[in-house]
Tab-separated table of C-alpha atoms in Angstrom:
chain	number	residue	atom	x	y	z
Y	179	UNK	CA	13.100	-14.464	7.129
Y	180	UNK	CA	10.981	-11.883	5.323
Y	181	UNK	CA	6.881	-12.931	4.480
Y	182	UNK	CA	5.438	-12.379	1.086
Y	183	UNK	CA	1.905	-12.576	0.249
Y	184	UNK	CA	0.441	-12.842	-2.669
Y	185	UNK	CA	-1.852	-14.800	-4.598
Y	186	UNK	CA	-2.223	-15.521	-8.283
Y	187	UNK	CA	-5.473	-13.974	-8.422
Y	188	UNK	CA	-4.483	-10.426	-7.664
Y	189	UNK	CA	-3.814	-9.904	-12.177
Y	190	UNK	CA	-6.613	-10.410	-13.497
Y	191	UNK	CA	-8.497	-10.485	-17.567
Y	192	UNK	CA	-7.753	-6.695	-18.120
Y	193	UNK	CA	-9.140	-4.372	-21.092
Y	194	UNK	CA	-5.995	-3.384	-23.440
Y	195	UNK	CA	-5.623	-0.301	-22.635
Y	196	UNK	CA	-6.853	0.492	-19.326
Y	197	UNK	CA	-4.962	3.524	-16.992
Y	198	UNK	CA	-4.727	0.602	-14.350
Y	199	UNK	CA	-1.178	-1.098	-15.164
Y	200	UNK	CA	-3.483	-4.980	-13.998
Y	201	UNK	CA	-0.691	-6.673	-14.665
Y	202	UNK	CA	1.508	-5.135	-12.745
Y	203	UNK	CA	1.341	-7.873	-9.660
Y	204	UNK	CA	1.921	-10.693	-11.657
Y	205	UNK	CA	5.160	-8.317	-12.799
Y	206	UNK	CA	5.720	-8.395	-9.505
Y	207	UNK	CA	6.092	-11.792	-8.348
Y	208	UNK	CA	8.420	-12.730	-11.447
Y	209	UNK	CA	10.266	-10.191	-10.262
Y	210	UNK	CA	10.790	-11.134	-7.459
Y	211	UNK	CA	11.287	-14.591	-8.067
Y	212	UNK	CA	14.195	-14.183	-9.695
Y	213	UNK	CA	15.675	-11.753	-7.906
Y	214	UNK	CA	15.281	-14.832	-5.486
Y	215	UNK	CA	13.325	-12.547	-3.053
Y	216	UNK	CA	9.887	-14.540	-3.281
Y	217	UNK	CA	10.194	-18.614	-2.840
Y	218	UNK	CA	8.233	-21.373	-1.587
Y	219	UNK	CA	9.333	-20.639	2.303
Y	220	UNK	CA	8.361	-17.104	2.691
Y	221	UNK	CA	5.219	-16.792	-0.051
Y	222	UNK	CA	1.995	-16.924	2.135
Y	223	UNK	CA	-1.195	-16.912	0.528
Y	224	UNK	CA	-4.348	-15.272	1.491
Y	225	UNK	CA	-7.217	-17.248	2.505
Y	226	UNK	CA	-10.593	-15.798	0.938
Y	227	UNK	CA	-12.542	-12.902	2.842
Y	228	UNK	CA	-14.506	-12.926	6.079
Y	229	UNK	CA	-17.420	-10.910	4.577
Y	230	UNK	CA	-18.442	-10.835	8.104
Y	231	UNK	CA	-15.253	-8.650	8.557
Y	232	UNK	CA	-15.395	-6.765	5.741
Y	233	UNK	CA	-19.095	-5.477	6.379
Y	234	UNK	CA	-18.145	-4.637	10.038
Y	235	UNK	CA	-15.813	-2.308	8.450
Y	236	UNK	CA	-17.630	-0.765	5.410
Y	237	UNK	CA	-21.825	-0.192	4.870
Y	238	UNK	CA	-22.731	-3.796	4.385
Y	239	UNK	CA	-24.912	-2.375	1.403
Y	240	UNK	CA	-22.212	-1.634	-0.214
Y	241	UNK	CA	-20.393	-4.314	0.051
Y	242	UNK	CA	-23.176	-6.086	-1.104
Y	243	UNK	CA	-23.717	-4.395	-3.966
Y	244	UNK	CA	-20.537	-3.904	-5.705
Y	245	UNK	CA	-19.847	-8.033	-5.101
Y	246	UNK	CA	-23.468	-8.522	-7.033
Y	247	UNK	CA	-22.513	-6.494	-9.653
Y	248	UNK	CA	-25.091	-4.037	-8.452
Y	249	UNK	CA	-22.988	-0.101	-8.651
Y	250	UNK	CA	-24.345	2.130	-10.558
Y	251	UNK	CA	-22.322	3.557	-13.643
Y	252	UNK	CA	-21.842	6.718	-11.195
Y	253	UNK	CA	-20.471	4.405	-9.228
Y	254	UNK	CA	-18.412	2.451	-11.147
Y	255	UNK	CA	-17.243	5.819	-12.777
Y	256	UNK	CA	-15.866	7.006	-9.560
Y	257	UNK	CA	-14.146	3.829	-9.291
Y	258	UNK	CA	-12.025	3.327	-12.915
Y	259	UNK	CA	-12.519	-0.032	-13.069
Y	260	UNK	CA	-14.496	-2.358	-15.276
Y	261	UNK	CA	-16.793	-4.822	-12.669
Y	262	UNK	CA	-16.351	-8.739	-13.640
Y	263	UNK	CA	-17.138	-11.274	-11.036
Y	264	UNK	CA	-12.975	-11.511	-11.713
Y	265	UNK	CA	-13.013	-8.360	-10.415
Y	266	UNK	CA	-15.119	-9.389	-7.219
Y	267	UNK	CA	-12.555	-12.047	-6.596
Y	268	UNK	CA	-10.076	-10.739	-6.701
Y	269	UNK	CA	-10.822	-7.434	-4.720
Y	270	UNK	CA	-12.195	-9.903	-1.857
Y	271	UNK	CA	-8.785	-11.720	-2.235
Y	272	UNK	CA	-5.960	-8.306	-2.004
Y	273	UNK	CA	-7.786	-7.000	1.075
Y	274	UNK	CA	-7.934	-10.715	2.875
Y	275	UNK	CA	-3.678	-9.710	1.414
Y	276	UNK	CA	-3.761	-7.267	3.837
Y	277	UNK	CA	-5.199	-8.909	6.887
Y	278	UNK	CA	-2.897	-11.715	6.594
Y	279	UNK	CA	0.382	-9.239	6.042
Y	280	UNK	CA	-1.024	-7.503	9.185
Y	281	UNK	CA	-0.726	-11.036	11.110
Y	282	UNK	CA	2.514	-11.787	9.940
Y	283	UNK	CA	4.050	-8.899	10.422
Y	284	UNK	CA	3.038	-9.258	14.199
Y	285	UNK	CA	4.970	-12.477	14.656
Y	286	UNK	CA	7.903	-11.706	12.315
Y	287	UNK	CA	8.262	-7.445	12.931
Y	288	UNK	CA	7.646	-7.211	8.949
Y	289	UNK	CA	5.859	-7.822	5.828
Y	290	UNK	CA	5.559	-6.870	3.027
Y	291	UNK	CA	2.240	-7.624	0.523
Y	292	UNK	CA	2.901	-7.403	-2.860
Y	293	UNK	CA	-0.609	-5.576	-3.563
Y	294	UNK	CA	-3.126	-3.789	-1.209
Y	295	UNK	CA	-3.307	-0.159	-0.204
Y	296	UNK	CA	-6.475	0.893	-1.921
Y	297	UNK	CA	-6.370	4.467	0.184
Y	298	UNK	CA	-9.408	6.052	-1.421
Y	299	UNK	CA	-12.250	3.621	-0.466
Y	300	UNK	CA	-14.357	5.343	1.772
Y	301	UNK	CA	-16.904	3.180	3.942
Y	302	UNK	CA	-20.141	3.623	1.378
Y	303	UNK	CA	-18.307	4.232	-1.772
Y	304	UNK	CA	-14.867	2.932	-3.866
Y	305	UNK	CA	-12.890	5.702	-6.005
Y	306	UNK	CA	-9.627	6.239	-7.593
Y	307	UNK	CA	-9.030	2.084	-8.491
Y	308	UNK	CA	-10.119	1.973	-5.141
Y	309	UNK	CA	-13.261	-0.278	-3.657
Y	310	UNK	CA	-12.434	-1.798	-0.538
Y	311	UNK	CA	-9.924	-0.222	1.846
Y	312	UNK	CA	-8.057	-2.266	3.427
Y	313	UNK	CA	-5.678	-0.491	5.408
Y	314	UNK	CA	-9.317	-0.313	7.168
Y	315	UNK	CA	-10.019	-3.356	7.509
Y	316	UNK	CA	-6.937	-5.286	8.628
Y	317	UNK	CA	-6.638	-1.818	11.449
Y	318	UNK	CA	-10.505	-3.056	12.438
Y	319	UNK	CA	-8.788	-6.839	12.240
Y	320	UNK	CA	-5.979	-6.573	14.549
Y	321	UNK	CA	-7.678	-4.324	17.117
Y	322	UNK	CA	-10.150	-6.777	17.416
Y	323	UNK	CA	-8.149	-9.284	17.747
Y	324	UNK	CA	-6.312	-7.760	20.442
Y	325	UNK	CA	-2.892	-7.709	18.109
Y	326	UNK	CA	-2.575	-3.776	18.449
Y	327	UNK	CA	-4.274	-1.097	19.906
Y	328	UNK	CA	-2.116	1.985	18.751
Y	329	UNK	CA	-1.928	1.802	15.109
Y	330	UNK	CA	-0.630	4.664	12.602
Y	331	UNK	CA	-1.191	4.213	9.024
Y	332	UNK	CA	2.212	6.101	7.434
Y	333	UNK	CA	1.287	6.902	3.718
Y	334	UNK	CA	4.281	7.527	0.644
Y	335	UNK	CA	1.911	7.504	-2.183
Y	336	UNK	CA	1.203	10.640	-3.936
Y	337	UNK	CA	-1.725	11.371	-3.308
Y	338	UNK	CA	-3.846	11.741	-0.288
Y	339	UNK	CA	-5.204	8.848	1.179
Y	340	UNK	CA	-8.566	10.442	1.698
Y	341	UNK	CA	-10.537	7.277	2.521
Y	342	UNK	CA	-8.411	6.025	5.251
Y	343	UNK	CA	-8.142	9.171	6.945
Y	344	UNK	CA	-11.925	9.785	6.889
Y	345	UNK	CA	-12.694	6.032	7.705
Y	346	UNK	CA	-10.504	7.121	11.151
Y	347	UNK	CA	-11.660	10.796	11.404
Y	348	UNK	CA	-12.590	10.007	14.677
Y	349	UNK	CA	-10.879	7.588	15.581
Y	350	UNK	CA	-8.870	7.014	19.229
Y	351	UNK	CA	-6.057	3.820	18.008
Y	352	UNK	CA	-5.579	5.049	14.997
Y	353	UNK	CA	-3.826	7.563	13.814
Y	354	UNK	CA	-3.068	8.457	9.829
Y	355	UNK	CA	-0.417	10.380	8.589
Y	356	UNK	CA	-0.415	10.939	4.671
Y	357	UNK	CA	2.617	12.714	2.851
Y	358	UNK	CA	1.464	13.605	-0.499
Y	359	UNK	CA	1.632	15.840	-3.289
Y	360	UNK	CA	-0.451	18.352	-2.282
Y	361	UNK	CA	-1.586	19.533	-6.299
Y	362	UNK	CA	-2.788	15.869	-7.627
Y	363	UNK	CA	-6.105	13.854	-6.790
Y	364	UNK	CA	-8.175	14.011	-5.176
Y	365	UNK	CA	-9.298	17.292	-5.777
Y	366	UNK	CA	-10.903	18.031	-2.333
Y	367	UNK	CA	-8.698	16.941	0.402
Y	368	UNK	CA	-9.522	15.044	3.446
Y	369	UNK	CA	-8.830	17.249	6.796
Y	370	UNK	CA	-8.969	14.572	9.292
Y	371	UNK	CA	-5.511	12.481	10.428
Y	372	UNK	CA	-2.130	14.336	9.603
Y	373	UNK	CA	-1.838	15.489	5.457
Y	374	UNK	CA	1.826	17.072	5.509
Y	375	UNK	CA	1.837	18.376	1.420
Y	376	UNK	CA	5.418	17.633	-0.936
Y	377	UNK	CA	6.006	19.894	-3.086
Y	378	UNK	CA	4.847	19.331	-6.984
Y	379	UNK	CA	7.962	18.966	-8.470
Y	380	UNK	CA	10.319	17.248	-5.745
Y	381	UNK	CA	13.382	15.920	-6.422
Y	382	UNK	CA	14.730	13.202	-4.050
Y	383	UNK	CA	17.005	15.036	-1.108
Y	384	UNK	CA	13.477	17.512	-0.864
Y	385	UNK	CA	10.984	14.619	-0.246
Y	386	UNK	CA	13.234	13.080	1.562
Y	387	UNK	CA	14.058	15.526	3.939
Y	388	UNK	CA	10.403	16.511	4.876
Y	389	UNK	CA	9.696	12.632	5.488
Y	390	UNK	CA	12.974	12.863	7.629
Y	391	UNK	CA	11.876	15.618	9.903
Y	392	UNK	CA	8.733	13.937	10.512
Y	393	UNK	CA	8.784	10.415	10.902
Y	394	UNK	CA	10.358	10.212	14.658
Y	395	UNK	CA	8.750	13.304	16.570
Y	396	UNK	CA	4.998	10.954	14.646
Y	397	UNK	CA	6.643	7.961	16.006
Y	398	UNK	CA	8.030	9.516	19.547
Y	399	UNK	CA	4.292	11.872	19.582
Y	400	UNK	CA	1.428	8.656	19.111
Y	401	UNK	CA	4.086	5.958	19.945
Y	402	UNK	CA	2.353	3.454	17.708
Y	403	UNK	CA	2.801	-0.494	18.716
Y	404	UNK	CA	1.763	-1.409	14.984
Y	405	UNK	CA	2.536	0.628	11.124
Y	406	UNK	CA	0.693	0.069	8.697
Y	407	UNK	CA	2.984	1.541	5.580
Y	408	UNK	CA	1.755	1.606	2.024
Y	409	UNK	CA	4.838	2.526	0.168
Y	410	UNK	CA	3.348	3.590	-3.076
Y	411	UNK	CA	6.162	4.216	-6.022
Y	412	UNK	CA	3.761	6.667	-8.366
Y	413	UNK	CA	6.112	9.424	-6.997
Y	414	UNK	CA	8.790	7.778	-9.386
Y	415	UNK	CA	9.836	11.010	-11.739
Y	416	UNK	CA	8.250	8.477	-14.646
Y	417	UNK	CA	4.984	7.464	-13.279
Y	418	UNK	CA	1.955	8.815	-14.998
Y	419	UNK	CA	-0.279	10.489	-12.185
Y	420	UNK	CA	2.598	11.298	-9.759
Y	421	UNK	CA	4.126	15.001	-10.724
Y	422	UNK	CA	6.933	14.181	-8.242
Y	423	UNK	CA	10.999	13.447	-9.789
Y	424	UNK	CA	11.556	10.900	-7.453
Y	425	UNK	CA	14.459	8.259	-9.219
Y	426	UNK	CA	14.412	4.897	-7.929
Y	427	UNK	CA	17.115	5.710	-5.365
Y	428	UNK	CA	15.419	8.026	-4.110
Y	429	UNK	CA	12.445	5.992	-3.919
Y	430	UNK	CA	14.331	3.057	-2.428
Y	431	UNK	CA	15.938	5.584	0.790
Y	432	UNK	CA	12.536	6.612	1.698
Y	433	UNK	CA	11.412	2.663	1.976
Y	434	UNK	CA	14.716	1.800	3.589
Y	435	UNK	CA	14.726	4.681	6.084
Y	436	UNK	CA	10.762	4.179	6.879
Y	437	UNK	CA	11.735	0.675	8.032
Y	438	UNK	CA	14.719	0.996	9.913
Y	439	UNK	CA	13.605	4.028	11.562
Y	440	UNK	CA	9.999	1.752	13.006
Y	441	UNK	CA	12.272	-1.272	13.223
Y	442	UNK	CA	14.657	0.677	15.886
Y	443	UNK	CA	11.751	1.812	17.537
Y	444	UNK	CA	11.005	-1.962	17.743
Y	445	UNK	CA	7.571	-1.027	16.221
Y	446	UNK	CA	6.399	-4.555	13.562
Y	447	UNK	CA	5.321	-3.155	10.578
Y	448	UNK	CA	3.123	-4.342	7.492
Y	449	UNK	CA	3.579	-3.308	4.157
Y	450	UNK	CA	1.291	-2.573	1.161
Y	451	UNK	CA	2.888	-1.195	-2.575
Y	452	UNK	CA	0.517	1.803	-3.314
Y	453	UNK	CA	0.307	3.610	-6.308
Y	454	UNK	CA	1.799	3.038	-10.000
Y	455	UNK	CA	1.369	3.909	-13.483
Y	456	UNK	CA	2.694	3.200	-16.277
Y	457	UNK	CA	2.558	1.464	-19.409
Y	458	UNK	CA	5.121	-0.607	-18.920
Y	459	UNK	CA	3.879	-3.060	-16.126
Y	460	UNK	CA	7.643	-4.165	-15.926
Y	461	UNK	CA	8.826	-1.209	-15.608
Y	462	UNK	CA	6.350	-0.246	-12.294
Y	463	UNK	CA	6.473	-3.871	-11.065
Y	464	UNK	CA	10.650	-2.930	-10.493
Y	465	UNK	CA	9.725	-0.546	-8.375
Y	466	UNK	CA	7.189	-1.594	-5.919
Y	467	UNK	CA	9.864	-4.339	-5.680
Y	468	UNK	CA	12.220	-1.562	-3.964
Y	469	UNK	CA	10.105	-1.694	-0.981
Y	470	UNK	CA	10.698	-5.910	-0.763
Y	471	UNK	CA	14.154	-5.235	-0.879
Y	472	UNK	CA	14.338	-2.064	1.087
Y	473	UNK	CA	12.610	-4.669	3.960
Y	474	UNK	CA	14.496	-7.720	2.978
Y	475	UNK	CA	18.071	-5.274	4.372
Y	476	UNK	CA	16.889	-4.061	7.253
Y	477	UNK	CA	15.774	-7.870	8.370
Y	478	UNK	CA	19.544	-8.665	7.211
Y	479	UNK	CA	21.155	-5.967	8.624
Y	480	UNK	CA	19.605	-4.790	11.931
Y	481	UNK	CA	18.681	-1.344	12.947
Y	482	UNK	CA	21.605	-0.042	12.984
Y	483	UNK	CA	23.469	-0.624	9.620
Y	484	UNK	CA	21.914	2.403	6.732
Y	485	UNK	CA	23.551	1.189	4.059
Y	486	UNK	CA	22.514	-0.132	0.679
Y	487	UNK	CA	22.680	-3.426	-0.426
Y	488	UNK	CA	25.986	-4.116	-3.663
Y	489	UNK	CA	23.632	-5.238	-5.772
Y	490	UNK	CA	21.157	-2.406	-5.540
Y	491	UNK	CA	22.491	-0.977	-9.023
Y	492	UNK	CA	21.983	-3.978	-10.188
Y	493	UNK	CA	18.437	-4.413	-9.550
Y	494	UNK	CA	16.622	-1.369	-10.187
Y	495	UNK	CA	17.414	-0.434	-13.869
């Protein structure tokens, strides 16, 4: 069974025409139900987030000011999302969802969230559509519970995971890896962590060659006992914020390769979806579904089989 984590409050009422496709989470759940991957048997619903945990990771006053709607206009502009009580509930629930995904991955080997990957959030401020850093919160939770002692965060979002790198710059138990387009947001990159540049305009073959030439070496060098995988689809050729030229097939191959390699090394993986920006929310939801399809195939076929599912071309139109 592939555990999938989702809450109906992930998509909330949002201003028409906003750059962030808030409806994509509901579309993703709808599509995964349609293709038979999300069922009552494997659907896990996150509980409310522990604010005590959140405030051990993020600066407590920042957490309190966001929850109370007391961020400055400048802080809200940096985040890029209009504050509302709906946004507070949605944000806290999604962070809780990544914590739950990690716990399920520890139990089942692989688990996937239908949200998450808010890697631009720093300890005391948010940016780039990211309010709290779910990866940092969940990694901290796993370490505190004694379920992991050497975590690696593999970030394939097209934008550098600058907030995550900042969180763990001086943390010996968490290594951050970011494959990102160098000529993209944020303009000021973090120097911490392992940063691997993807050239602007890279297509499937060039991108996959970069990832595959570094992944196994990183796993063998750092020997993590738990992995978070941020499977951003803003690397897609039709993404509005990407500048990289991957196809659906290229994204699927990336996801399948990474998950298969982690399974071969017997490392549990918690998957979050990361960025993906399209005016058509169902289009971007279908791109996000590729990692769930890849994870399901890895579990179904085993680590040593790398063929794509027969229905691949039909399910990723």
